[in-house]
Amino acid sequence: MTAPGTPATATPGVDTEEQAALRQSVAALLEKKSDSAAVRAAFSSPDGYDPALWATLVDQIGAAALSIPEEHDGAGATWLETHLVCEELGRRLTPSPMLGSAVLAAQAVLASGDADAYARLLPGIAAGDLSALCWAGLDGWATPGVRGDGTAQGNATLTGTAHHVLGADTAATLLVVAVAGDEVGLFELPADAAGVTVTRVPVMDPTRTLARVEFDGAAATAIPTRPSFLSRLRAAAWAALSAEQVGAARAVLDATVQYTQERKQFGRVIGSFQALKHRMADMYVKVETARSLSYSAAASVAEAQALGDGPAADEAAYAAEIEAAAAKVYCSEALQWIAGESIQLHGGVGITWEYDAHLYFKRAHGTAQLLGQPHELLAALEVAAGL
């Protein structure tokens, strides 16, 4: 793997030789273990994902360890390696703990900058142990739904409800972004701690489980955080989600092109009609634009992480946050549009259970809402730009 501090690729989205080999390994595994039938079986299972496939991703690919430093049993790769794994998982709609545990939870710990938390939590996450990040309040991701007594830098008793928590129903450890005093802090506690109630909730996108986590006087350990904590966490989260959206968008385009090359009408394959060619060309342009923006954001996240601590690193983290927010907005809207076009180009069968177009449509709208809706992020971008 590429060592921490190695510059990002010169052209966003263009894999190095090692990254191409990693992408090929992940794609080959998912080709065998995460086809349409396997995805449907996984999200219908009690856990909502395939534990055997997750174990293979962890043990053979090292997916959970990619962005974790080597001194904490990680692979010591750059963020770009994690990003491309998220893209491949999004391409297949593979249900897995990757985003919830190996990205959100791991990046929350790494964003804190606390060495004790690194040593305590990162080796387990790298080994595939499941953690979940509790963050969003009822009004969305901008405002945490949980409060702690005392200050953000001290142990606290947590009260409140975190919504839309990825994988909380299968996690052993909860990391909680909570308001304590006048600050936002990070706290840690076991998922089965007294005063914690985890409830899986109905979802539009069946390939991803979400839970509501209620805290009623739950004792939690504080993880000290640095000034750029939230910016680092948001940048990594939005970039990873945009990678999933890019993978899904490409899969939708490929499936649509294949279908239009097979379906005949009036004695011709419908893909030969000029009007449909134009629509698929527009889909292609949006896919490629989304991929460029997503990998540009990933390169910014990698650069900020490589700088470590200090004012320059904090400044880079703030810049990465803005770029990742822009990528998440564009990729959300692009995938929603592409998925809608795909259903129309598939005709009447596009929304039927037998085809996967409807699953990508649901993923498109689910990910658009996750970690902040596009209009919320646009408003924040306008403020950042001084508009």
Short mmCIF file of C-alpha atoms in Angstrom, two decimals:
data_model
loop_
_atom_site.label_atom_id
_atom_site.label_comp_id
_atom_site.label_asym_id
_atom_site.label_seq_id
_atom_site.Cartn_x
_atom_site.Cartn_y
_atom_site.Cartn_z
CA MET A 1 0.00 0.00 0.00
CA THR A 2 1.01 3.59 -0.43
CA ALA A 3 2.54 5.00 2.72
CA PRO A 4 0.92 7.86 4.62
CA GLY A 5 2.15 11.20 3.36
CA THR A 6 2.50 10.04 -0.24
CA PRO A 7 1.05 12.70 -2.57
CA ALA A 8 -2.32 11.99 -4.07
CA THR A 9 -2.49 10.88 -7.70
CA ALA A 10 -1.85 13.71 -10.12
CA THR A 11 -5.11 13.13 -11.96
CA PRO A 12 -8.13 12.52 -9.68
CA GLY A 13 -9.75 9.19 -10.44
CA VAL A 14 -6.73 7.70 -12.21
CA ASP A 15 -5.49 4.68 -10.27
CA THR A 16 -1.86 4.00 -9.56
CA GLU A 17 -0.62 0.46 -10.31
CA GLU A 18 -1.22 -0.61 -6.70
CA GLN A 19 -4.64 1.02 -6.59
CA ALA A 20 -5.62 -0.69 -9.85
CA ALA A 21 -4.60 -4.05 -8.36
CA LEU A 22 -6.68 -3.33 -5.25
CA ARG A 23 -9.68 -2.31 -7.34
CA GLN A 24 -9.37 -5.48 -9.44
CA SER A 25 -9.21 -7.65 -6.31
CA VAL A 26 -12.31 -6.06 -4.79
CA ALA A 27 -14.22 -6.17 -8.10
CA ALA A 28 -13.32 -9.85 -8.63
CA LEU A 29 -14.46 -10.78 -5.13
CA LEU A 30 -17.75 -8.92 -5.48
CA GLU A 31 -18.31 -10.45 -8.92
CA LYS A 32 -18.28 -13.87 -7.27
CA LYS A 33 -19.87 -13.10 -3.91
CA SER A 34 -22.11 -10.08 -4.42
CA ASP A 35 -24.17 -10.55 -7.55
CA SER A 36 -27.83 -9.52 -7.63
CA ALA A 37 -29.07 -12.69 -5.95
CA ALA A 38 -26.44 -12.47 -3.21
CA VAL A 39 -27.26 -8.81 -2.53
CA ARG A 40 -30.95 -9.63 -2.15
CA ALA A 41 -30.18 -12.57 0.14
CA ALA A 42 -27.86 -10.40 2.25
CA PHE A 43 -30.28 -7.54 2.86
CA SER A 44 -33.05 -10.02 3.66
CA SER A 45 -30.94 -11.72 6.34
CA PRO A 46 -31.21 -10.89 10.07
CA ASP A 47 -27.99 -8.85 10.05
CA GLY A 48 -28.82 -7.01 6.84
CA TYR A 49 -25.47 -7.99 5.30
CA ASP A 50 -23.40 -11.13 4.65
CA PRO A 51 -20.96 -11.66 7.58
CA ALA A 52 -18.96 -14.19 5.53
CA LEU A 53 -18.39 -11.66 2.73
CA TRP A 54 -17.46 -8.98 5.26
CA ALA A 55 -14.94 -11.38 6.83
CA THR A 56 -13.42 -11.99 3.40
CA LEU A 57 -13.21 -8.26 2.67
CA VAL A 58 -11.47 -7.78 6.01
CA ASP A 59 -9.14 -10.79 5.94
CA GLN A 60 -8.23 -11.05 2.25
CA ILE A 61 -8.60 -7.45 1.05
CA GLY A 62 -7.89 -5.63 4.31
CA ALA A 63 -10.75 -3.23 3.53
CA ALA A 64 -11.42 -2.20 7.13
CA ALA A 65 -7.73 -1.51 7.77
CA LEU A 66 -6.88 0.58 4.72
CA SER A 67 -6.98 4.08 6.22
CA ILE A 68 -5.75 3.01 9.67
CA PRO A 69 -2.05 3.62 10.48
CA GLU A 70 0.26 0.62 10.56
CA GLU A 71 1.14 1.18 14.22
CA HIS A 72 -2.51 0.44 15.04
CA ASP A 73 -2.68 -2.76 12.96
CA GLY A 74 -3.83 -0.95 9.83
CA ALA A 75 -2.55 -0.98 6.26
CA GLY A 76 -1.27 2.60 6.39
CA ALA A 77 -2.75 3.42 2.98
CA THR A 78 -3.95 6.82 1.85
CA TRP A 79 -7.62 7.79 1.84
CA LEU A 80 -7.78 7.09 -1.90
CA GLU A 81 -7.60 3.33 -1.36
CA THR A 82 -10.59 3.42 0.98
CA HIS A 83 -12.36 5.65 -1.53
CA LEU A 84 -12.04 3.20 -4.40
CA VAL A 85 -13.24 0.29 -2.23
CA CYS A 86 -16.34 2.34 -1.41
CA GLU A 87 -16.84 2.95 -5.14
CA GLU A 88 -16.71 -0.78 -5.92
CA LEU A 89 -19.11 -1.61 -3.08
CA GLY A 90 -21.47 1.07 -4.37
CA ARG A 91 -21.25 -0.37 -7.87
CA ARG A 92 -22.64 -3.67 -6.58
CA LEU A 93 -24.93 -2.19 -3.88
CA THR A 94 -23.16 -4.59 -1.53
CA PRO A 95 -24.64 -4.45 1.98
CA SER A 96 -21.67 -4.24 4.34
CA PRO A 97 -20.40 -2.46 7.48
CA MET A 98 -17.77 -0.63 5.41
CA LEU A 99 -19.34 2.82 5.46
CA GLY A 100 -20.72 2.66 9.00
CA SER A 101 -17.76 1.08 10.79
CA ALA A 102 -14.59 1.21 8.67
CA VAL A 103 -15.30 4.73 7.39
CA LEU A 104 -17.53 6.75 9.74
CA ALA A 105 -16.46 5.20 13.05
CA ALA A 106 -12.79 4.87 12.09
CA GLN A 107 -12.63 8.40 10.71
CA ALA A 108 -14.30 9.80 13.81
CA VAL A 109 -11.49 8.30 15.90
CA LEU A 110 -8.78 9.43 13.48
CA ALA A 111 -10.28 12.92 13.20
CA SER A 112 -10.12 13.32 16.97
CA GLY A 113 -6.32 13.26 16.95
CA ASP A 114 -6.27 11.48 20.33
CA ALA A 115 -3.47 8.90 20.60
CA ASP A 116 -5.13 6.97 23.44
CA ALA A 117 -8.32 6.54 21.39
CA TYR A 118 -6.24 5.39 18.43
CA ALA A 119 -4.60 2.65 20.49
CA ARG A 120 -7.84 1.62 22.17
CA LEU A 121 -10.24 1.56 19.19
CA LEU A 122 -8.46 1.38 15.85
CA PRO A 123 -6.99 -2.16 16.04
CA GLY A 124 -10.46 -3.62 16.59
CA ILE A 125 -11.98 -1.68 13.69
CA ALA A 126 -9.08 -2.74 11.45
CA ALA A 127 -9.76 -6.37 12.38
CA GLY A 128 -13.39 -6.04 11.32
CA ASP A 129 -15.00 -5.48 14.72
CA LEU A 130 -18.09 -3.34 14.28
CA SER A 131 -18.53 0.18 15.59
CA ALA A 132 -21.21 2.74 14.76
CA LEU A 133 -21.19 6.53 14.73
CA CYS A 134 -24.20 8.22 16.37
CA TRP A 135 -24.60 11.77 15.15
CA ALA A 136 -27.76 13.08 13.53
CA GLY A 137 -30.56 14.71 15.43
CA LEU A 138 -34.16 14.77 14.31
CA ASP A 139 -33.46 17.92 12.29
CA GLY A 140 -30.56 16.34 10.37
CA TRP A 141 -26.81 15.92 10.52
CA ALA A 142 -26.01 19.57 11.17
CA THR A 143 -27.17 19.31 14.80
CA PRO A 144 -26.29 16.32 17.02
CA GLY A 145 -29.29 14.69 18.65
CA VAL A 146 -27.49 13.79 21.88
CA ARG A 147 -26.34 15.99 24.76
CA GLY A 148 -23.87 15.29 27.50
CA ASP A 149 -23.55 16.90 30.90
CA GLY A 150 -20.28 18.62 31.71
CA THR A 151 -17.81 19.58 28.95
CA ALA A 152 -16.85 18.06 25.62
CA GLN A 153 -13.43 17.06 26.96
CA GLY A 154 -14.65 15.15 30.03
CA ASN A 155 -16.60 11.95 30.63
CA ALA A 156 -20.34 12.52 30.45
CA THR A 157 -23.81 11.13 30.93
CA LEU A 158 -25.56 11.13 27.57
CA THR A 159 -29.21 11.94 26.96
CA GLY A 160 -31.13 12.23 23.69
CA THR A 161 -31.66 10.36 20.43
CA ALA A 162 -29.39 9.82 17.44
CA HIS A 163 -31.23 9.07 14.19
CA HIS A 164 -30.19 7.37 10.94
CA VAL A 165 -27.29 5.48 12.56
CA LEU A 166 -25.64 3.06 10.15
CA GLY A 167 -25.15 -0.43 11.57
CA ALA A 168 -25.94 0.38 15.20
CA ASP A 169 -28.03 -2.78 15.44
CA THR A 170 -24.96 -4.99 14.85
CA ALA A 171 -22.23 -2.81 16.41
CA ALA A 172 -20.39 -3.62 19.62
CA THR A 173 -19.13 -0.06 20.20
CA LEU A 174 -20.89 3.27 19.79
CA LEU A 175 -19.10 6.53 19.07
CA VAL A 176 -21.32 9.53 19.74
CA VAL A 177 -21.01 13.08 18.44
CA ALA A 178 -22.77 15.04 21.17
CA VAL A 179 -23.18 18.59 22.43
CA ALA A 180 -21.59 19.07 25.86
CA GLY A 181 -21.46 22.52 27.35
CA ASP A 182 -20.91 24.95 24.50
CA GLU A 183 -18.96 22.50 22.37
CA VAL A 184 -19.44 19.42 20.21
CA GLY A 185 -17.45 16.44 21.46
CA LEU A 186 -16.89 12.75 20.76
CA PHE A 187 -17.80 10.04 23.26
CA GLU A 188 -17.42 6.27 23.43
CA LEU A 189 -19.48 3.55 25.11
CA PRO A 190 -20.50 -0.10 24.55
CA ALA A 191 -23.63 -0.64 22.48
CA ASP A 192 -25.12 -2.73 25.30
CA ALA A 193 -24.40 -0.15 28.02
CA ALA A 194 -27.10 0.70 30.55
CA GLY A 195 -29.32 3.52 29.30
CA VAL A 196 -28.83 2.69 25.60
CA THR A 197 -31.68 1.46 23.39
CA VAL A 198 -31.00 0.54 19.74
CA THR A 199 -33.96 0.10 17.38
CA ARG A 200 -33.68 -0.76 13.70
CA VAL A 201 -36.01 1.45 11.69
CA PRO A 202 -37.81 0.96 8.33
CA VAL A 203 -35.80 2.23 5.37
CA MET A 204 -36.43 3.10 1.74
CA ASP A 205 -33.11 1.57 0.65
CA PRO A 206 -33.15 -2.11 1.70
CA THR A 207 -29.43 -2.53 1.05
CA ARG A 208 -28.54 -0.40 4.10
CA THR A 209 -29.74 -0.78 7.69
CA LEU A 210 -30.37 2.28 9.82
CA ALA A 211 -31.19 2.46 13.50
CA ARG A 212 -32.43 4.90 16.11
CA VAL A 213 -30.23 5.02 19.22
CA GLU A 214 -31.74 6.46 22.40
CA PHE A 215 -29.62 7.51 25.36
CA ASP A 216 -31.15 7.83 28.80
CA GLY A 217 -28.44 8.68 31.30
CA ALA A 218 -25.81 6.47 29.60
CA ALA A 219 -22.28 6.86 30.97
CA ALA A 220 -19.75 7.55 28.22
CA THR A 221 -15.99 8.09 27.96
CA ALA A 222 -14.89 11.34 26.35
CA ILE A 223 -12.42 11.30 23.45
CA PRO A 224 -10.51 14.60 23.31
CA THR A 225 -10.78 16.25 19.89
CA ARG A 226 -8.82 18.85 17.93
CA PRO A 227 -10.28 22.06 16.44
CA SER A 228 -10.72 20.60 12.95
CA PHE A 229 -12.41 17.40 14.21
CA LEU A 230 -15.82 17.97 12.62
CA SER A 231 -14.36 19.23 9.35
CA ARG A 232 -12.14 16.15 9.03
CA LEU A 233 -15.03 13.82 9.84
CA ARG A 234 -17.49 15.49 7.49
CA ALA A 235 -14.96 15.60 4.63
CA ALA A 236 -14.21 11.87 4.86
CA ALA A 237 -17.89 10.94 5.28
CA TRP A 238 -19.11 12.99 2.32
CA ALA A 239 -16.24 11.85 0.11
CA ALA A 240 -16.90 8.18 0.89
CA LEU A 241 -20.60 8.55 0.21
CA SER A 242 -19.88 10.27 -3.10
CA ALA A 243 -17.65 7.31 -4.03
CA GLU A 244 -20.53 4.91 -3.41
CA GLN A 245 -22.78 7.10 -5.55
CA VAL A 246 -20.27 7.17 -8.40
CA GLY A 247 -19.99 3.37 -8.36
CA ALA A 248 -23.77 3.02 -8.39
CA ALA A 249 -24.13 5.57 -11.19
CA ARG A 250 -21.66 3.70 -13.39
CA ALA A 251 -23.44 0.40 -12.73
CA VAL A 252 -26.78 1.95 -13.66
CA LEU A 253 -25.34 3.33 -16.89
CA ASP A 254 -23.75 -0.01 -17.83
CA ALA A 255 -26.98 -1.90 -17.11
CA THR A 256 -28.99 0.57 -19.18
CA VAL A 257 -26.64 0.36 -22.16
CA GLN A 258 -26.72 -3.45 -22.01
CA TYR A 259 -30.52 -3.52 -21.84
CA THR A 260 -30.94 -1.16 -24.79
CA GLN A 261 -28.58 -3.33 -26.84
CA GLU A 262 -30.75 -6.39 -26.17
CA ARG A 263 -34.32 -5.04 -26.23
CA LYS A 264 -35.89 -4.88 -29.67
CA GLN A 265 -38.76 -2.73 -30.91
CA PHE A 266 -40.01 -2.34 -34.47
CA GLY A 267 -37.41 -4.90 -35.51
CA ARG A 268 -34.44 -2.90 -34.15
CA VAL A 269 -32.56 -2.85 -30.86
CA ILE A 270 -33.76 0.24 -29.05
CA GLY A 271 -30.18 1.33 -28.37
CA SER A 272 -29.86 2.17 -32.06
CA PHE A 273 -32.46 4.95 -31.81
CA GLN A 274 -30.76 8.33 -31.87
CA ALA A 275 -32.96 9.83 -29.13
CA LEU A 276 -31.96 7.08 -26.70
CA LYS A 277 -28.30 7.43 -27.63
CA HIS A 278 -28.49 11.11 -26.70
CA ARG A 279 -30.03 10.30 -23.30
CA MET A 280 -27.38 7.69 -22.52
CA ALA A 281 -24.66 10.11 -23.62
CA ASP A 282 -26.02 12.61 -21.10
CA MET A 283 -25.95 9.88 -18.45
CA TYR A 284 -22.32 9.16 -19.30
CA VAL A 285 -21.33 12.82 -18.99
CA LYS A 286 -22.92 13.03 -15.54
CA VAL A 287 -21.19 9.81 -14.41
CA GLU A 288 -17.78 11.06 -15.48
CA THR A 289 -18.31 14.52 -13.98
CA ALA A 290 -19.43 12.97 -10.70
CA ARG A 291 -16.38 10.70 -10.66
CA SER A 292 -14.02 13.61 -11.24
CA LEU A 293 -15.57 15.63 -8.42
CA SER A 294 -15.59 12.64 -6.07
CA TYR A 295 -11.93 11.78 -6.63
CA SER A 296 -10.90 15.41 -6.43
CA ALA A 297 -12.55 15.51 -2.99
CA ALA A 298 -10.82 12.24 -2.08
CA ALA A 299 -7.45 13.70 -3.04
CA SER A 300 -8.14 16.71 -0.80
CA VAL A 301 -9.05 14.41 2.11
CA ALA A 302 -5.86 12.40 1.54
CA GLU A 303 -3.78 15.59 1.46
CA ALA A 304 -5.27 16.88 4.73
CA GLN A 305 -4.72 13.54 6.43
CA ALA A 306 -1.11 13.35 5.22
CA LEU A 307 -0.34 16.73 6.82
CA GLY A 308 -1.13 15.35 10.28
CA ASP A 309 -1.61 18.04 12.95
CA GLY A 310 -1.13 21.78 13.06
CA PRO A 311 -2.53 24.93 11.45
CA ALA A 312 -1.67 23.86 7.89
CA ALA A 313 -3.42 20.51 8.40
CA ASP A 314 -6.46 22.21 9.89
CA GLU A 315 -6.65 24.62 6.96
CA ALA A 316 -6.41 21.70 4.53
CA ALA A 317 -9.17 19.91 6.44
CA TYR A 318 -11.49 22.91 6.12
CA ALA A 319 -10.78 23.05 2.36
CA ALA A 320 -11.39 19.30 2.01
CA GLU A 321 -14.71 19.68 3.81
CA ILE A 322 -15.92 22.25 1.28
CA GLU A 323 -14.78 20.17 -1.69
CA ALA A 324 -16.34 16.99 -0.29
CA ALA A 325 -19.64 18.80 0.35
CA ALA A 326 -19.70 19.96 -3.28
CA ALA A 327 -18.98 16.41 -4.46
CA LYS A 328 -21.73 14.98 -2.28
CA VAL A 329 -24.27 17.48 -3.63
CA TYR A 330 -23.41 16.84 -7.27
CA CYS A 331 -23.11 13.07 -6.94
CA SER A 332 -26.42 12.86 -5.06
CA GLU A 333 -28.30 14.78 -7.71
CA ALA A 334 -26.51 13.02 -10.58
CA LEU A 335 -27.28 9.52 -9.26
CA GLN A 336 -30.93 10.40 -8.66
CA TRP A 337 -31.26 11.67 -12.22
CA ILE A 338 -29.35 8.76 -13.76
CA ALA A 339 -31.39 6.19 -11.83
CA GLY A 340 -34.61 7.84 -12.97
CA GLU A 341 -33.45 7.86 -16.59
CA SER A 342 -32.50 4.20 -16.32
CA ILE A 343 -35.97 3.20 -15.18
CA GLN A 344 -37.52 5.10 -18.07
CA LEU A 345 -35.12 3.58 -20.62
CA HIS A 346 -35.89 0.13 -19.27
CA GLY A 347 -39.56 0.78 -20.01
CA GLY A 348 -42.28 -0.93 -18.00
CA VAL A 349 -39.93 -3.53 -16.49
CA GLY A 350 -37.65 -0.88 -14.98
CA ILE A 351 -39.51 -0.69 -11.69
CA THR A 352 -40.24 -4.42 -11.35
CA TRP A 353 -38.66 -6.56 -8.64
CA GLU A 354 -36.90 -8.82 -11.14
CA TYR A 355 -34.65 -6.00 -12.35
CA ASP A 356 -32.16 -4.13 -10.18
CA ALA A 357 -33.00 -0.67 -11.51
CA HIS A 358 -35.40 -0.04 -8.65
CA LEU A 359 -32.72 -0.95 -6.06
CA TYR A 360 -30.35 1.62 -7.53
CA PHE A 361 -33.20 4.16 -7.60
CA LYS A 362 -33.82 3.56 -3.89
CA ARG A 363 -30.09 3.76 -3.12
CA ALA A 364 -29.92 7.04 -5.04
CA HIS A 365 -32.64 8.68 -2.97
CA GLY A 366 -31.45 7.11 0.27
CA THR A 367 -27.87 8.34 -0.09
CA ALA A 368 -29.08 11.80 -1.11
CA GLN A 369 -30.71 12.12 2.32
CA LEU A 370 -27.86 10.49 4.25
CA LEU A 371 -25.26 12.74 5.96
CA GLY A 372 -27.06 15.90 4.89
CA GLN A 373 -29.49 16.64 2.09
CA PRO A 374 -28.19 18.48 -1.00
CA HIS A 375 -30.12 21.68 -0.21
CA GLU A 376 -28.66 21.71 3.33
CA LEU A 377 -25.11 21.33 2.05
CA LEU A 378 -25.68 23.94 -0.64
CA ALA A 379 -26.75 26.41 2.03
CA ALA A 380 -23.57 25.66 4.00
CA LEU A 381 -21.45 26.05 0.85
CA GLU A 382 -23.03 29.44 0.18
CA VAL A 383 -22.11 30.59 3.68
CA ALA A 384 -18.56 29.26 3.26
CA ALA A 385 -18.25 31.12 -0.02
CA GLY A 386 -19.51 34.34 1.55
CA LEU A 387 -22.61 34.49 -0.66
#
